[in-house]
Coordinates of C-alpha atoms in Angstrom, one line a residue:
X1 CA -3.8 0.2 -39.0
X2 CA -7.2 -0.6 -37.3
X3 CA -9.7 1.0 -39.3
X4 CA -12.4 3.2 -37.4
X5 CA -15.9 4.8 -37.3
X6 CA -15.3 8.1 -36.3
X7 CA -17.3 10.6 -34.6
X8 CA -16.2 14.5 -34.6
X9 CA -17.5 16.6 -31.2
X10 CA -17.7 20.4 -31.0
X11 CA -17.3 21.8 -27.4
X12 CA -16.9 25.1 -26.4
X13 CA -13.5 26.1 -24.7
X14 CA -14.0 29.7 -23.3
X15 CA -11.6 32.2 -24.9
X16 CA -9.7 30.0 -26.8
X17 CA -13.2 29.2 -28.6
X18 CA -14.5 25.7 -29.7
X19 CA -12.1 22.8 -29.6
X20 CA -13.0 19.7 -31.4
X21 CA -13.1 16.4 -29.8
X22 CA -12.8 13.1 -32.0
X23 CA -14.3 9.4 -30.6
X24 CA -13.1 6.6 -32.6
X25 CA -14.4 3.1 -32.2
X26 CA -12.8 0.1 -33.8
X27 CA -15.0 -1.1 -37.2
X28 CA -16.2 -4.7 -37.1
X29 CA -14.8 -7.3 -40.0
X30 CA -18.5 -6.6 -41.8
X31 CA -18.1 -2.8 -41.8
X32 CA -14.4 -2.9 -42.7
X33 CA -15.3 -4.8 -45.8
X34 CA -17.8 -2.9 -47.3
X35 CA -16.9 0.5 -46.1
X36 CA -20.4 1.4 -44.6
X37 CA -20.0 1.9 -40.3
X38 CA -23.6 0.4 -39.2
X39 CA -23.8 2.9 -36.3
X40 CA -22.8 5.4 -34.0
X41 CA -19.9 5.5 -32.0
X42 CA -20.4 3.9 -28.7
X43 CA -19.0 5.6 -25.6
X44 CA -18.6 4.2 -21.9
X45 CA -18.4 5.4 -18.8
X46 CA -15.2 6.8 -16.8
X47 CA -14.5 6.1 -13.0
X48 CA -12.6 6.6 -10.2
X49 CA -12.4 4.9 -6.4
X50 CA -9.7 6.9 -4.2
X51 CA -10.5 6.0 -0.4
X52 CA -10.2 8.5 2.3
X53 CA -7.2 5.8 3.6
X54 CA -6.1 3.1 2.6
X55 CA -5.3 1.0 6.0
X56 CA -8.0 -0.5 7.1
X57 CA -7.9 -2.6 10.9
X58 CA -9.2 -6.0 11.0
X59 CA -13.2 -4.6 11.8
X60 CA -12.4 -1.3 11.0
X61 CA -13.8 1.1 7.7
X62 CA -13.1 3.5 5.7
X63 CA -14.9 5.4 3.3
X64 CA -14.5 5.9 -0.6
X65 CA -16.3 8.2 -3.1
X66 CA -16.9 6.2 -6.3
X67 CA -16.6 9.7 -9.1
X68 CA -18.6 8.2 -12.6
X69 CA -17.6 10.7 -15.8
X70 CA -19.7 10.6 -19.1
X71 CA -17.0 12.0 -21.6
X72 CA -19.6 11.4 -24.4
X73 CA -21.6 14.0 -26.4
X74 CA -24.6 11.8 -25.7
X75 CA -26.3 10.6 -22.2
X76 CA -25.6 7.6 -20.7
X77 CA -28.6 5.9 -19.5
X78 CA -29.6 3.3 -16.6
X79 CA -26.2 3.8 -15.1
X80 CA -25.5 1.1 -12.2
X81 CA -22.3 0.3 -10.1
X82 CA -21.5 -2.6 -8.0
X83 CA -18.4 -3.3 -6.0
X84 CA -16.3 -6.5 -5.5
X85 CA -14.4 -6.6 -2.4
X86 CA -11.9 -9.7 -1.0
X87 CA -13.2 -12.1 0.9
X88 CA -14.5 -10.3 4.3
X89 CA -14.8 -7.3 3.2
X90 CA -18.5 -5.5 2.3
X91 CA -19.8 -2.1 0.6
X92 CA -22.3 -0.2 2.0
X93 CA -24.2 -0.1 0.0
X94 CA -22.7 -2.5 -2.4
X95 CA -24.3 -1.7 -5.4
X96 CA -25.7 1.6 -6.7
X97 CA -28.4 3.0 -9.2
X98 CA -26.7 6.3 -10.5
X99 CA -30.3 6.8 -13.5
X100 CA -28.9 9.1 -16.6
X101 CA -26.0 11.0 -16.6
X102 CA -26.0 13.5 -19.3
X103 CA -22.9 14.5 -21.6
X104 CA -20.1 15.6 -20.1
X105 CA -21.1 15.3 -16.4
X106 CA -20.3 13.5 -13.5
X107 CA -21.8 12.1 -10.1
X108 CA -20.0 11.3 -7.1
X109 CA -21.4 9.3 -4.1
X110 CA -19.7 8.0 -0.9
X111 CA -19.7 4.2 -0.1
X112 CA -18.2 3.0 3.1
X113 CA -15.5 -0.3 2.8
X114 CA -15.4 -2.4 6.1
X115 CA -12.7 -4.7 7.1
X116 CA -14.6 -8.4 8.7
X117 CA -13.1 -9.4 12.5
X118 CA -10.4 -12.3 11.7
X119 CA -10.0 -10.9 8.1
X120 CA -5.8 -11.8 7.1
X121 CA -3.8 -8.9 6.6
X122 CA -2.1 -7.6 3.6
X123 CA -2.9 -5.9 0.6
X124 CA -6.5 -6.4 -0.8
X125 CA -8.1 -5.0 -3.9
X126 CA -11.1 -3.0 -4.4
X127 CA -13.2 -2.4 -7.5
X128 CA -16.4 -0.9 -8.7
X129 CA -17.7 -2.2 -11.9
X130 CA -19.8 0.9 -14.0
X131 CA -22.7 -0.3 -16.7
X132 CA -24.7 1.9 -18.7
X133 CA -26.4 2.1 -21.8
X134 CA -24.9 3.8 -24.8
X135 CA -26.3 5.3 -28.1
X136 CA -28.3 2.9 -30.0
X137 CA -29.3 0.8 -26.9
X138 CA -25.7 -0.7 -26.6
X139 CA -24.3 -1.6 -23.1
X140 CA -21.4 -0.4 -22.1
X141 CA -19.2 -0.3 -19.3
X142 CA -16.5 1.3 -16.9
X143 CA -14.2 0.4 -13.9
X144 CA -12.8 2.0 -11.1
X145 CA -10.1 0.2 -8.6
X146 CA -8.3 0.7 -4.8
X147 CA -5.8 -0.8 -3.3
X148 CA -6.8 -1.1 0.5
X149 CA -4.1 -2.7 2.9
X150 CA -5.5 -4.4 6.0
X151 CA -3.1 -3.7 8.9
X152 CA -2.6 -5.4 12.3
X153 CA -4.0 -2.8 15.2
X154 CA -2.3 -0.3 16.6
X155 CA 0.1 -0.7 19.4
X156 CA -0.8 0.5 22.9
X157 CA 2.1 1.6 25.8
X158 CA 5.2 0.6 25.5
X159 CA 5.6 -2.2 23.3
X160 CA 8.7 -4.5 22.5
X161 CA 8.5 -4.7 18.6
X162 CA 9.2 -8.0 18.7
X163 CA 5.9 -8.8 19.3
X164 CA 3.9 -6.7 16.8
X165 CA 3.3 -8.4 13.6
X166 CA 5.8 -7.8 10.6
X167 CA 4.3 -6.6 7.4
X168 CA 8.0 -7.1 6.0
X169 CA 10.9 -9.3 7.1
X170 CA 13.5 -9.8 4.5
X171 CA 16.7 -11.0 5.7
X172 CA 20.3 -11.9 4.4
X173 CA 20.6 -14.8 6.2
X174 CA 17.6 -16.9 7.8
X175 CA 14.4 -15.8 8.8
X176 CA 14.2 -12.6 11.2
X177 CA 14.3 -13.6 15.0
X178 CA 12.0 -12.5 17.2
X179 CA 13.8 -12.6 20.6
X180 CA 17.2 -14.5 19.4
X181 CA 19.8 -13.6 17.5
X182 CA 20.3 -14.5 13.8
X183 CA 20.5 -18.1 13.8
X184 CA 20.4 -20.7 10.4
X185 CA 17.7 -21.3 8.3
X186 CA 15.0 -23.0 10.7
X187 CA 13.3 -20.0 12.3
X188 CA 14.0 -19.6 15.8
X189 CA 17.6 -21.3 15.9
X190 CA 19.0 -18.5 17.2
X191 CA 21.2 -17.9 20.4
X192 CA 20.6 -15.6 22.8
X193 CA 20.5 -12.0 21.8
X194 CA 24.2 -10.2 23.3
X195 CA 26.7 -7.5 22.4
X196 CA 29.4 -7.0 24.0
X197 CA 29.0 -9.2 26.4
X198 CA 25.3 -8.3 27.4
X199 CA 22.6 -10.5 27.1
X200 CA 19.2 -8.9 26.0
X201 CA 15.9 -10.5 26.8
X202 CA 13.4 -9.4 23.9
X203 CA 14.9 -7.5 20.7
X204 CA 15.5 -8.8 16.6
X205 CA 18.1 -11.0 15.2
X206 CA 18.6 -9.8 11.6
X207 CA 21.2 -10.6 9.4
X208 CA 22.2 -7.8 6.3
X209 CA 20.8 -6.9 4.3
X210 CA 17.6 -6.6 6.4
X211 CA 14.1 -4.9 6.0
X212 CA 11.5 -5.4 9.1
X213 CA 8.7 -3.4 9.2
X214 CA 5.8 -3.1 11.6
X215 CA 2.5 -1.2 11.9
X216 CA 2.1 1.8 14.6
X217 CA -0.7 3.3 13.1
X218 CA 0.3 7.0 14.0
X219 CA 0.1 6.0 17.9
X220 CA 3.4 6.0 19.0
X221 CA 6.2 8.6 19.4
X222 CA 9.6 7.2 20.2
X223 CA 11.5 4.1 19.3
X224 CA 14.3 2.5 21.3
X225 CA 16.9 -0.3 20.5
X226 CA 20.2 -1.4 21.5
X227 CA 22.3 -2.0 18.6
X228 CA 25.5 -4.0 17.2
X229 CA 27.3 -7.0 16.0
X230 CA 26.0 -9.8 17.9
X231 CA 29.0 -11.6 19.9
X232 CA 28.2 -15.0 18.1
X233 CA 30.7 -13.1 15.1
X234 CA 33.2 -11.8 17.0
X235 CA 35.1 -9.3 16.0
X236 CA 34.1 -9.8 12.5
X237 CA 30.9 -8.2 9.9
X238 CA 30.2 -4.7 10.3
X239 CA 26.6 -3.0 9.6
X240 CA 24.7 0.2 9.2
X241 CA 21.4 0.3 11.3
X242 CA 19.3 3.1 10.0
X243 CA 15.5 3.5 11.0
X244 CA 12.2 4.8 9.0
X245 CA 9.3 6.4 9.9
X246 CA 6.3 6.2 6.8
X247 CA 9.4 6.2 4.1
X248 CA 11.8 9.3 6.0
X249 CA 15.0 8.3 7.9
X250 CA 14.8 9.6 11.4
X251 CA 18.3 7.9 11.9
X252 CA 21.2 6.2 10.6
X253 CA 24.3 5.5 13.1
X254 CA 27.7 5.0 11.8
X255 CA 29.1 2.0 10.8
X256 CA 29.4 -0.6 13.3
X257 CA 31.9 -3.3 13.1
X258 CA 31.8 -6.8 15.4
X259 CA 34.5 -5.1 17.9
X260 CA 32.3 -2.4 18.6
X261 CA 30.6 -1.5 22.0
X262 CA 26.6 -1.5 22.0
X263 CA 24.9 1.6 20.3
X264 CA 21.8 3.1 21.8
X265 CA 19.0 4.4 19.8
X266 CA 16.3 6.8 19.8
X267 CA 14.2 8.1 16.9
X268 CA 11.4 10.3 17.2
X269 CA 8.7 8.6 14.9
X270 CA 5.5 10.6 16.4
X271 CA 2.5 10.5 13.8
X272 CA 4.4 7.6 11.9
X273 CA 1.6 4.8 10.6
X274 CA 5.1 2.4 9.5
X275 CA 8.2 2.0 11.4
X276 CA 10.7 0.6 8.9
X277 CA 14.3 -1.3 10.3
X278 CA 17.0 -1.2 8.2
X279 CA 20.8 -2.8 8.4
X280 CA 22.8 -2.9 5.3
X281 CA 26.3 -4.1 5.0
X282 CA 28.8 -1.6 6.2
X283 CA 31.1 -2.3 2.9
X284 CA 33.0 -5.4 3.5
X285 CA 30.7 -8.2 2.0
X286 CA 27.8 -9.8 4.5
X287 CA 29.1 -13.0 5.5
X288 CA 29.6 -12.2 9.3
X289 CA 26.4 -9.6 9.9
X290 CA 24.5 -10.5 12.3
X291 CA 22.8 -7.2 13.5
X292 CA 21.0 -7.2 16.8
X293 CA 18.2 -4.9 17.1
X294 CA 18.4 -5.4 21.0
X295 CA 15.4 -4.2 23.1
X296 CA 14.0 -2.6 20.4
X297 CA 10.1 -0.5 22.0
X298 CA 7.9 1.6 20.8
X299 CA 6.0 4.2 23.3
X300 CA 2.4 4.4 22.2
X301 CA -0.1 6.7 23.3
X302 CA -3.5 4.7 25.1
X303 CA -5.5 5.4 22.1
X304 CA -5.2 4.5 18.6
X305 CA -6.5 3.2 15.2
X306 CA -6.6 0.2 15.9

């Protein structure tokens, strides 16, 4: 066991009366041998960074509020913070100058985090790095981290999802086709898009088991799609095609085998910032699934996020 230099705290507790409070820092080789801790315990800053949302559009914001706790029984002094953002992305301001913060308290301030034009999407971290000075002149530090995820804009009217960019696409088979049905490996080797002996123009070739998932930013209300087996299987494969709005199923149709007529779909997904497409394999292995997400739209407000 690590021995420690210890430091015992009385606070008081209300009713319940004083409750005790014990700071232990590790004792260095010197102070281990001869049994004699050199100084106080040292104590550093606490932090948090929660941002009032976490997707950000490419030259879009949003703001955070930086919380810095002393949990020590002594001040901290000279207390500073700075942020370090992914490329393209700025705090403002980007660093701060908090002065003392006496025992036990905290300070909150606002920073706003902006997203640079041509930025890539995806997920990108945020931190704040907290320095202070300690008891006995020693520096000591804190940190405090975000994940912020920059998102695509917002889809406007009615939109074939198709086109919007995917911020998942798994697939059983082959990429997911945008306009084709399922094809090989090579993206966009994929045949026309047709169930039951209809022939769809724009719509998604998937292939079970298959996630796609697309921004909407809370803009759009309804989503439409055709579904089945595309006819390239025959009568073979069946499928489950289930849809997501942020993480709750707003539908799941039956199973639907490769004999099957089409399947119309509508889900309300009003409010929803993610639309997620699901097919899973309807029970009988997923060699012949190739599940047509035919003429799939969203119908957007004018407006949005993005």
């Amino acid at each position: 066991m690590c021995p420690h230099s210890a430091q015992v705290r009385e606070v008081y507790a209300g009713s319940t009366g004083p409750e005790r409070r014990l700071l232990l820092r590790p004792l260095t080789g010197a102070e281990a041998r001869t049994g004699t801790p050199r100084g106080p315990v040292v104590c550093a800053p606490e932090a948090k960074l929660p941002p009032a949302d976490t997707t950000v559009p490419a030259g879009g914001s949003t703001s955070a509020e930086l919380t810095v706790t002393n949990p020590c029984d002594t001040p901290l002094r000279d207390v500073t913070a700075a942020f370090g953002l992914a490329e393209g992305w700025t705090a403002t301001p980007g660093t701060l100058d908090l002065g003392d913060l006496a025992a036990d308290r905290t300070a909150t301030v606002r920073t706003e985090l902006a997203r640079g034009e041509g930025t890539p999407n995806g997920p990108r971290p945020a931190a704040a790095e907290v320095r202070a000075t300690s008891t006995g002149g020693a520096r000591v530090n804190g940190s405090a981290s975000a994940e912020l995820d920059g998102t695509p804009p917002s889809p406007h009217g009615e939109v074939s999802v198709s086109t919007l960019d995917f911020l998942t696409a798994d697939n059983g088979w082959g990429p997911v086709e945008r306009d084709r049905g399922n094809g090989e490996a090579a993206p966009g080797d994929g045949k026309a898009l047709t169930i039951d002996g209809t022939t769809y123009e724009r719509g998604l070739g998937t292939h079970a088991d298959s996630t796609v998932e697309v921004f909407l930013g809370g803009n759009c209300s309804t989503f439409t799609a055709t579904t089945g087996l595309d006819d390239e299987v025959g009568a073979d494969g069946s499928v489950v095609f289930k849809v997501y709005a942020d993480g709750e199923r707003v539908y799941r149709g039956g199973t639907a085998h490769g004999s099957d007529a089409a399947v119309p779909v509508e889900a309300r997904i009003e409010g929803a910032r993610k639309l997620r497409l699901r097919v899973t394999d309807g029970g009988d292995g997923n060699a012949h699934d190739h599940a047509d997400w035919a003429a799939a739209t969203v119908r957007c407000g004018t407006g949005g996020t993005g």
